Amino acid sequence: MKDLGDVVAESGDLSMLIDASMRTAPLEDERTNLVLAERGIAILESLAGIEPVSADEITAPIAAAIAGNIQELAVAWRLRRNDCESAFLRITRPRGASEAVNTLSRSTKAEAKRQIDDIAQQRSGRERPVTPGRPQVEITARKDRVVARICAEVLPKIPRVYTQGGQLVRVRQNAPVAHAITRPTLEAAVWEVADFIKRDHNGNTRQESPSGGVFQAVLDQGEWEGVPELRGIAMLPPLRPDGTVWLEPGYDPVSKRFVRPEATLAAVKPDPTPQDAAIAARALLQPFDQVCFLADADRDAFLALILSVVGRGAYNGPCPLFVVNGNLRGVGKTLVASCAGRISTGKVPVPRAWSSSEEEQRKALSTILLHGAADPVAFFDNVAVEIGGPTLDMVLTGSGYADRALGSNTERRVDQIDTVFVMTSNNARFRADTARRALTIRLRSMKARPEERAFEISDLRGHVAARQPDLYAAAITMLRAYIVAGRPPQKTKPFGSFEGWSALVRGTLLFSGRGDPLAARQGIQSHDEDESLLERLASFVQAWRGCHVSFTVGEVAQVAEAGPDGHHIVVDGWRRCDLWDLLADLGALTAVGRVNRRALGQRLRRFQDRPTLEGRKFEQEPRATRSKGSARWRLS
């Protein structure tokens, strides 16, 4: 048998090339592989109708290769599988011969050849007629014009296609899921609503399929005028900023959500009063009377969680993190979070695991936010590590999010984060930057085995599912009452970074006669090592020198190194061993018990102008007001 490289060099016969490529292992010579790949693409393009092909050239091996051996063909030609499949799609779709081609792999060689011959004859002028009323895009040498016409005239006509984060997505027909559109998917969708034609030199037109590069150029546009933006998929009628509710299935242009209702909405008054809002609040809390909330503020925080999800389309900006915080296992943390999700979204949120690794946290958040329409609630259950991290902090207070798609170098983004994040934990501890972004729902039980408690409502999940339409309507009533009243200002303390959420959700609760949910934040425990060290250092300096009396790093070292007795009292309330512990925690004590003056000075510069809990701060004296020598510090 001839070497495949010889076949390529000596013969341009398509039959021989395909036959050889199917029986010969791929060559290691890169030049030959490149030539073979180019010839393979030419074959597929010619079969697609770009160049005329006679029936004699389409032999049974070609038929079998295209119909049933796409993967082997890709290996032989060193092509990607999706490239071969895309070309195969272009071959079959415009000629209406897909049924014949789909049977090729099950046919004999002779039958395959006959069917391929039929396809070739269909190519020669008997393509399906152009459908009246459909957009017609003429294929010309100017690819940019073809791309522009597809974007302007064809994309807006494809059902359930939207833009999200700089990419095209399509909502599935029978599932509340949106997927990014790939090149083959776009090609198939475009052929559903438009026809493509090409003129010959005599002015006659025939149907023609654009090359794959045209569809890839469409996907690479980044912006598509006329294609609506998708902010989420709702299983319940969403609330709009004006207090109205979109009840029709399909896309809501105001809330920018695709509505796929799976439950009916109970009746809601068009103009509810504050009394109606108060009754609705009691109705929302009634199934949870036996849940061991620590205080009324935690019940208000629970209502705030429901209202945050139900009213997400009625306020802009970030939403705080909700943490259901129990004092021991079995108090009902997961139950409370699951029921809140069921009431507000119509389905129980899927629990996820939260990792202590920042890299894993980033991957988890990117998966939630960047893959199609994000879930309205992201639920992390039984978090056993310290809550927080740079990526989580950024997501909680950012207006959008961008990251590389997992497994690629392509950046993906969302312009508006609508997901509400919920976690459960026992005796939760927060990193300092995350603590100010969190709102806790505290649960407390004095029983050693709270899971053995008896409830009047034994199956709370089932009870909530049965009453879900009424409970969702109660949440809508609370929010709508506040909105139709003109959103009257309520007396609340500012909650930085969450102004939009605070104005609607906190305002609704106070308008309905409830309390401020931020009162539940008093028990948040944050771990800020710098804050603790600053307080200890300020306490020592105040006991040693008092306020407004300057000192140097060297003077602190003299006090610490004055004697060997660690229990010696150096200043009121401070033994030398206590000072050594502080310096060690500051990273300013060497292994032999000497003070590292440079490290201590660096710490003081890090603490400079940062206020303590008592409002004091370390200041460095200006150079012009001090004599030559070391920097002088004072506590003011």
XYZ file of C-alpha atoms in Angstrom:
636
model
C 0.000 0.000 0.000
C 1.223 3.483 -0.797
C 2.208 5.819 1.974
C -0.478 8.396 2.675
C 1.956 11.199 1.927
C 2.541 9.700 -1.537
C -1.206 9.547 -2.104
C -1.546 13.206 -1.260
C 1.406 14.184 -3.446
C 0.553 12.048 -6.478
C -3.203 12.138 -6.663
C -5.952 14.647 -6.241
C -8.607 11.975 -6.545
C -11.041 12.418 -3.660
C -12.026 8.760 -3.554
C -8.445 7.558 -3.192
C -7.663 10.185 -0.579
C -10.586 9.291 1.631
C -10.089 5.569 1.167
C -6.414 5.875 2.105
C -7.093 8.119 5.068
C -9.552 5.603 6.505
C -7.046 2.701 6.274
C -3.785 4.423 7.207
C -2.639 5.523 10.631
C -2.115 9.306 11.041
C 1.388 10.345 9.980
C 3.888 12.027 12.269
C 5.094 14.380 9.549
C 3.519 17.762 10.387
C 3.715 19.073 6.803
C 1.878 16.067 5.444
C -0.747 16.282 8.179
C -1.278 19.941 7.367
C -1.731 19.209 3.668
C -4.086 16.358 4.494
C -6.140 18.523 6.849
C -6.495 21.219 4.207
C -7.556 18.612 1.633
C -10.076 17.162 4.117
C -11.651 20.555 4.715
C -11.830 21.087 0.940
C -13.690 17.788 0.558
C -16.257 18.690 3.190
C -16.706 22.185 1.789
C -17.178 20.796 -1.714
C -19.781 18.368 -0.457
C -21.489 21.293 1.279
C -22.015 22.905 -2.108
C -19.319 25.568 -2.215
C -17.683 23.803 -5.180
C -19.421 21.504 -7.682
C -18.931 17.797 -7.075
C -19.991 15.114 -9.499
C -21.806 12.017 -8.352
C -18.901 9.841 -9.534
C -16.602 11.415 -6.937
C -18.906 10.612 -3.980
C -18.121 6.948 -3.415
C -19.199 4.561 -0.693
C -16.084 5.141 1.486
C -16.858 8.850 1.465
C -20.455 8.136 2.440
C -19.457 5.855 5.291
C -16.810 8.261 6.504
C -19.144 11.223 6.667
C -22.217 9.412 7.945
C -20.841 7.030 10.530
C -17.174 7.729 11.146
C -16.931 11.384 12.052
C -14.554 10.648 14.939
C -12.214 8.497 12.797
C -12.289 11.086 10.049
C -11.308 13.767 12.550
C -8.354 11.694 13.759
C -7.169 10.921 10.229
C -7.334 14.562 9.191
C -6.029 15.855 12.543
C -9.164 17.958 12.922
C -11.272 18.638 15.964
C -14.424 16.584 16.210
C -16.684 19.645 16.424
C -15.170 20.991 13.166
C -16.101 17.788 11.362
C -19.573 17.754 12.900
C -20.116 21.387 11.954
C -19.123 20.685 8.362
C -21.370 17.602 8.347
C -24.228 19.819 9.561
C -23.646 22.229 6.688
C -23.725 19.311 4.246
C -27.088 17.940 5.317
C -29.242 20.781 6.627
C -29.816 22.999 3.561
C -30.775 20.139 1.280
C -33.376 18.394 3.416
C -31.526 15.076 3.036
C -30.750 14.452 6.697
C -33.036 11.415 6.902
C -31.165 9.700 4.085
C -27.775 10.549 5.512
C -28.733 9.326 8.985
C -29.295 5.836 7.581
C -25.927 5.600 5.805
C -24.070 3.945 8.669
C -26.615 1.124 8.639
C -26.558 0.629 4.866
C -24.455 -1.462 2.549
C -21.790 0.212 0.465
C -23.891 -0.011 -2.642
C -26.937 1.428 -0.924
C -24.782 4.128 0.623
C -23.446 5.079 -2.789
C -26.977 5.232 -4.208
C -28.178 7.475 -1.396
C -25.157 9.750 -1.710
C -25.796 9.947 -5.439
C -29.346 11.059 -4.667
C -27.977 13.770 -2.415
C -25.580 14.900 -5.113
C -28.474 15.138 -7.591
C -30.458 17.197 -5.091
C -27.459 19.544 -4.936
C -27.480 20.070 -8.669
C -30.519 22.353 -8.649
C -33.373 20.746 -6.812
C -32.807 22.313 -3.373
C -35.865 23.034 -1.285
C -37.572 26.290 -2.299
C -37.085 29.496 -0.325
C -39.852 29.910 2.241
C -41.924 33.092 1.750
C -41.817 35.522 4.653
C -38.521 34.297 6.051
C -35.484 36.589 6.100
C -33.207 35.999 3.127
C -29.503 36.607 3.604
C -27.403 36.810 0.481
C -23.952 35.287 0.764
C -21.316 37.546 -0.748
C -17.572 37.855 -0.615
C -17.968 40.481 2.128
C -18.220 38.286 5.218
C -18.695 41.317 7.470
C -21.905 42.233 5.660
C -23.262 38.706 5.982
C -22.443 38.745 9.698
C -24.117 42.145 10.138
C -27.325 40.963 8.447
C -27.472 37.796 10.556
C -27.052 39.859 13.739
C -29.606 42.487 12.745
C -32.292 40.452 10.945
C -31.971 36.797 11.934
C -30.914 36.614 15.585
C -33.903 38.634 16.924
C -36.257 36.144 15.227
C -34.790 33.023 16.850
C -37.029 32.013 19.771
C -35.616 32.007 23.325
C -32.244 33.523 22.367
C -30.851 36.242 24.642
C -27.613 37.958 25.590
C -25.965 37.441 28.931
C -22.517 38.593 29.963
C -21.221 39.190 26.456
C -22.418 35.882 25.010
C -25.485 34.465 23.341
C -27.563 32.017 25.392
C -30.704 30.046 24.659
C -33.340 28.915 27.123
C -34.199 25.268 26.734
C -37.668 24.418 25.530
C -38.857 22.304 28.459
C -36.460 23.136 31.285
C -35.621 26.313 33.263
C -32.017 26.301 32.031
C -30.065 28.598 29.705
C -26.990 27.385 27.844
C -24.351 29.290 25.920
C -24.840 28.940 22.161
C -22.045 27.139 20.319
C -21.271 27.445 16.624
C -23.136 24.268 15.531
C -26.108 25.230 17.716
C -26.231 28.714 16.229
C -26.004 27.306 12.718
C -28.939 24.962 13.316
C -31.005 27.712 14.977
C -30.391 30.196 12.159
C -31.616 27.707 9.537
C -34.882 27.417 11.475
C -35.858 31.023 10.767
C -33.903 32.212 7.698
C -32.784 31.230 4.209
C -29.355 31.848 2.701
C -28.990 32.403 -1.019
C -26.131 32.936 -3.443
C -26.210 34.441 -6.924
C -24.300 33.045 -9.867
C -22.836 35.080 -12.732
C -26.193 34.942 -14.569
C -28.073 36.422 -11.626
C -29.796 33.155 -10.716
C -30.092 32.333 -7.021
C -29.826 29.085 -5.164
C -29.711 28.136 -1.532
C -26.254 28.149 -0.004
C -24.877 27.507 3.478
C -22.489 30.095 4.940
C -19.102 28.892 6.057
C -18.449 28.101 9.702
C -16.339 31.249 9.965
C -19.439 33.397 9.446
C -21.249 31.861 12.421
C -18.144 32.069 14.597
C -17.861 35.758 13.713
C -21.465 36.228 14.830
C -20.680 34.642 18.204
C -17.555 36.802 18.590
C -19.441 40.101 18.246
C -19.914 40.538 22.008
C -22.935 42.820 21.514
C -26.064 42.080 19.468
C -28.507 44.914 18.928
C -32.098 43.748 19.018
C -31.397 40.633 21.081
C -32.825 41.128 24.600
C -30.760 40.733 27.764
C -31.475 37.814 30.115
C -30.979 38.379 33.861
C -32.459 35.110 35.042
C -35.105 32.410 34.740
C -38.060 32.616 37.107
C -40.341 29.757 38.047
C -42.701 32.218 39.744
C -44.149 35.513 38.464
C -41.468 38.175 39.130
C -42.065 41.486 40.873
C -41.230 44.592 38.853
C -39.812 47.869 40.203
C -43.257 49.527 39.944
C -44.903 46.822 42.061
C -46.655 45.042 39.195
C -46.264 41.304 38.640
C -45.564 39.676 35.251
C -48.013 36.782 34.985
C -47.494 35.624 31.388
C -45.125 32.769 30.512
C -42.162 33.878 28.450
C -39.793 36.825 28.511
C -40.544 39.873 30.652
C -38.826 42.903 29.077
C -39.018 44.928 32.303
C -37.491 42.518 34.809
C -35.474 40.893 31.961
C -36.377 37.431 33.175
C -37.701 34.436 31.317
C -40.783 33.258 33.212
C -41.622 29.582 33.213
C -44.361 29.441 35.868
C -44.750 26.118 37.628
C -47.290 27.328 40.202
C -50.186 29.754 40.174
C -50.028 32.995 42.126
C -52.669 33.483 44.788
C -54.716 36.663 44.586
C -52.908 39.874 45.532
C -54.712 43.150 46.150
C -53.876 45.830 43.586
C -53.399 48.464 46.325
C -52.504 46.718 49.590
C -52.392 48.832 52.763
C -49.902 48.761 55.652
C -52.423 46.618 57.533
C -52.461 44.131 54.653
C -48.649 44.075 54.738
C -48.659 43.376 58.494
C -51.147 40.505 58.031
C -48.989 39.099 55.227
C -45.884 39.213 57.452
C -47.672 37.229 60.155
C -48.850 34.711 57.537
C -45.257 34.216 56.354
C -43.998 33.598 59.886
C -46.890 31.414 61.072
C -45.494 28.063 59.755
C -42.216 28.781 61.567
C -43.629 29.554 65.024
C -41.861 26.549 66.530
C -38.486 27.255 64.936
C -36.079 28.274 67.697
C -35.160 31.782 66.522
C -33.028 33.541 69.124
C -34.977 36.826 68.996
C -37.532 38.760 66.968
C -34.649 40.342 65.052
C -33.828 36.896 63.657
C -37.423 36.421 62.513
C -37.125 39.772 60.760
C -33.863 38.598 59.164
C -35.651 35.446 57.974
C -38.361 37.587 56.377
C -35.615 39.741 54.854
C -34.156 36.651 53.176
C -37.486 35.811 51.532
C -38.123 39.411 50.480
C -34.584 39.743 49.084
C -35.205 36.889 46.630
C -38.834 37.704 45.769
C -38.071 41.388 45.216
C -34.712 40.939 43.425
C -36.064 42.493 40.265
C -37.321 45.578 42.146
C -34.002 46.828 43.551
C -30.561 47.348 42.063
C -27.176 46.782 43.577
C -25.724 44.094 45.841
C -27.552 41.937 48.364
C -25.910 40.869 51.656
C -24.929 37.306 52.501
C -27.489 35.476 54.667
C -26.080 33.024 57.214
C -28.393 30.761 59.225
C -26.275 30.399 62.354
C -27.040 27.689 64.928
C -25.488 26.924 68.285
C -25.330 23.140 67.646
C -26.292 20.523 65.094
C -29.946 19.675 64.575
C -31.451 23.082 65.363
C -33.014 23.360 61.892
C -30.552 25.488 59.895
C -30.923 23.570 56.627
C -34.692 23.322 57.140
C -35.056 27.100 57.531
C -32.853 27.883 54.518
C -34.571 25.278 52.309
C -38.057 26.518 53.184
C -37.080 30.121 52.516
C -35.815 29.075 49.090
C -38.963 27.063 48.368
C -41.220 29.997 49.251
C -39.290 32.565 47.224
C -38.318 30.560 44.109
C -40.786 27.682 43.925
C -38.090 25.020 44.342
C -35.749 23.818 47.069
C -32.241 25.246 46.478
C -29.563 22.672 45.769
C -27.024 22.534 48.646
C -23.350 22.993 47.801
C -20.128 22.555 49.770
C -17.952 25.515 50.758
C -14.191 25.040 50.750
C -11.485 26.708 52.822
C -9.372 27.035 49.648
C -9.617 30.419 47.954
C -9.044 28.783 44.561
C -11.923 26.342 45.106
C -14.129 29.183 46.309
C -13.395 31.106 43.106
C -14.239 28.069 40.975
C -17.500 27.476 42.840
C -18.619 31.094 42.497
C -17.613 31.233 38.826
C -19.599 28.065 38.119
C -22.687 29.593 39.744
C -22.475 33.007 38.102
C -21.001 32.387 34.645
C -22.791 29.308 33.284
C -26.075 30.360 31.727
C -28.795 32.006 33.812
C -27.617 31.807 37.412
C -29.850 30.348 40.109
C -31.738 32.973 42.137
C -30.405 31.369 45.348
C -26.931 29.869 45.863
C -27.047 27.669 48.971
C -23.904 26.487 50.805
C -24.839 24.077 53.581
C -22.995 23.214 56.811
C -20.031 25.541 56.354
C -17.457 24.358 58.898
C -14.674 26.849 58.080
C -14.274 30.556 58.579
C -16.661 32.335 56.214
C -15.085 34.757 53.800
C -12.483 35.290 51.132
C -11.495 37.889 48.533
C -13.669 36.428 45.760
C -16.755 36.125 47.970
C -16.266 39.683 49.235
C -15.981 40.939 45.658
C -19.141 39.099 44.582
C -21.192 40.317 47.553
C -20.496 44.015 46.991
C -19.679 44.101 43.254
C -22.012 45.188 40.496
C -20.755 42.441 38.171
C -18.297 39.593 37.919
C -15.766 38.368 35.366
C -13.460 35.367 35.289
C -11.998 32.819 32.915
C -14.341 30.060 31.888
C -13.239 26.840 33.546
C -10.897 24.895 31.285
C -10.218 27.746 28.850
C -8.616 31.163 28.524
C -11.852 32.843 27.439
C -13.125 35.481 29.834
C -16.788 35.392 30.747
C -18.703 38.044 32.644
C -22.052 39.008 34.121
C -22.994 42.674 34.297
C -25.435 42.325 37.195
C -25.273 39.779 40.028
C -28.839 38.829 40.966
C -28.036 35.678 42.942
C -28.739 35.759 46.692
C -26.157 33.784 48.669
C -27.221 31.725 51.693
C -25.057 29.676 54.060
C -25.660 27.601 57.166
C -23.148 27.081 59.946
C -22.757 26.341 63.639
C -21.269 29.206 65.690
C -20.206 30.869 62.457
C -17.046 32.940 62.361
C -16.348 35.466 59.656
C -13.316 37.080 58.185
C -13.265 40.787 58.939
C -14.125 41.992 55.435
C -16.952 39.457 55.105
C -18.513 40.212 58.497
C -19.780 43.605 57.382
C -21.365 41.998 54.299
C -23.329 39.358 56.221
C -26.706 39.198 57.915
C -27.304 36.356 60.377
C -30.429 34.404 61.240
C -29.612 33.006 64.681
C -31.112 29.734 65.915
C -30.649 28.621 69.520
C -31.732 25.432 71.270
C -31.153 24.526 74.914
C -31.743 20.836 74.273
C -28.785 18.501 73.872
C -30.551 16.698 71.004
C -32.756 19.283 69.284
C -33.488 16.915 66.400
C -35.724 14.913 68.781
C -38.130 17.793 69.352
C -41.816 17.290 68.451
C -43.457 19.900 66.253
C -47.093 20.712 65.713
C -46.328 20.710 61.974
C -44.390 17.453 61.664
C -43.547 17.858 57.965
C -42.632 21.521 57.620
C -41.181 21.100 54.131
C -44.367 19.453 52.880
C -46.511 22.080 54.605
C -44.551 24.915 52.968
C -44.744 23.209 49.551
C -48.528 22.878 49.852
C -48.956 26.515 50.877
C -46.257 27.921 48.625
C -48.586 29.993 46.356
C -50.179 31.685 49.384
C -46.832 32.318 51.077
C -45.326 33.751 47.896
C -48.362 35.991 47.515
C -47.855 37.186 51.104
C -44.284 38.236 50.275
C -45.521 40.007 47.115
C -48.174 41.775 49.196
C -45.585 43.120 51.657
C -43.324 44.449 48.927
C -46.164 45.794 46.790
C -47.752 47.634 49.714
C -44.525 49.507 50.340
C -43.950 50.258 46.639
C -47.488 51.529 45.860
C -47.283 53.728 48.956
C -44.402 55.541 47.256
C -41.602 53.842 49.182
C -41.840 56.235 52.141
C -38.442 56.723 53.867
C -37.927 54.733 57.059
C -35.659 55.620 59.961
C -32.758 53.212 59.524
C -29.024 53.389 59.998
C -27.033 53.330 56.760
C -25.835 49.943 55.559
C -22.875 50.700 53.298
C -22.671 48.981 49.886
C -26.275 47.744 50.163
C -28.231 50.970 49.750
C -30.666 49.623 47.133
C -31.381 46.463 49.122
C -31.696 48.420 52.356
C -34.157 50.918 50.895
C -36.565 48.228 49.662
C -36.205 45.241 51.996
C -35.584 47.035 55.302
C -38.107 49.699 54.303
C -40.743 47.039 53.577
C -40.213 45.332 56.945
C -40.472 48.563 58.934
C -43.469 49.674 56.843
C -45.141 46.337 57.692
C -44.696 46.851 61.429
C -41.664 44.579 61.792
C -38.234 45.464 63.175
C -34.907 46.193 61.510
C -33.246 42.899 60.467
C -29.804 44.444 60.973
C -30.347 44.091 64.736
C -29.492 40.397 64.272
C -25.948 41.364 63.204
C -24.927 42.167 66.776
C -23.786 38.608 67.367
C -21.519 38.362 64.319
C -18.040 37.246 65.323
C -15.317 38.373 62.968
C -11.713 37.327 63.037
C -9.463 40.277 62.226
C -5.951 39.625 63.480
C -4.781 43.149 62.721
C -7.652 44.660 64.672
C -6.852 42.491 67.710
C -3.147 43.355 67.585
C -3.901 47.056 67.188
C -6.107 47.007 70.266
C -3.443 45.220 72.346
C -0.646 47.538 71.216
C -2.764 50.612 71.886
C -3.622 49.253 75.361
C 0.062 48.800 76.197
C 1.103 52.255 74.946
C -1.747 53.922 76.808
C -0.727 52.189 80.050
C 2.959 52.958 79.437
C 3.007 56.520 78.076
C -0.596 57.589 77.985
C -1.972 59.597 75.079
C -0.162 62.353 73.189
C 3.271 61.376 74.610
C 5.669 60.368 71.848
C 7.932 57.319 71.854
C 10.326 55.495 69.548
C 10.622 51.852 68.593
C 13.936 51.727 70.428
C 12.302 52.848 73.676
C 9.772 50.009 73.416
C 12.688 47.605 72.893
C 14.445 48.910 76.019
C 11.366 48.176 78.136
C 11.032 44.662 76.706
C 14.744 43.835 77.136
C 15.298 45.485 80.548
C 15.465 42.278 82.593
C 15.221 38.495 82.445
C 12.249 38.158 84.801
C 9.210 37.561 82.620
C 6.799 38.160 85.495
C 8.224 41.574 86.286
C 5.565 44.303 86.027
C 6.766 46.815 83.434
C 3.645 49.026 83.475
C 0.254 48.818 85.156
C -1.404 45.537 84.190
C 1.459 44.459 81.918
C 4.105 41.910 82.825
C 7.222 41.610 80.708
C 6.059 38.197 79.448
C 2.777 39.812 78.253
C 4.781 42.372 76.293
C 6.944 39.594 74.826
C 3.794 37.747 73.703
C 2.500 40.897 72.019
C 5.805 41.517 70.235
C 5.929 37.878 69.126
C 2.403 38.121 67.680
C 3.478 41.316 65.922
C 6.375 39.409 64.354
C 8.858 41.722 66.105
C 10.601 39.294 68.484
C 13.610 37.230 67.462
C 14.327 33.642 68.499
C 16.826 34.806 71.154
C 14.351 37.224 72.764
C 15.589 40.432 71.146
C 13.234 43.003 69.635
C 13.303 43.331 65.852
C 13.077 47.129 65.665
C 12.540 47.234 61.899
C 9.620 44.778 62.032
C 8.010 46.728 64.889
C 8.378 49.968 62.936
C 6.759 48.374 59.889
C 3.822 47.256 62.029
C 3.347 50.769 63.388
C 3.326 52.177 59.867
C 0.717 49.581 58.938
C -1.440 50.688 61.875
C -0.944 54.383 61.177
C -4.206 56.400 61.175
C -6.315 53.239 61.677
C -8.764 53.944 64.514
C -9.190 51.641 67.500
C -12.551 50.742 68.961
C -12.174 53.728 71.336
C -11.443 56.058 68.450
C -7.710 56.437 69.086
C -4.994 56.029 66.466
C -1.205 55.942 66.083
C 0.350 58.975 64.447
C 3.912 59.647 63.359
C 5.369 63.024 64.237
C 6.312 65.142 61.197
C 10.025 65.212 60.439
C 10.103 69.004 60.781
C 8.980 68.871 64.426
C 11.390 66.214 65.685
C 15.128 66.105 66.191
C 17.381 63.883 64.117
C 17.064 60.192 64.831
C 14.372 57.521 64.803
C 10.751 58.208 63.971
C 8.632 59.178 66.934
C 5.109 57.887 67.419
C 2.245 58.846 69.658
C -1.224 57.555 70.469
C -3.780 60.307 69.947
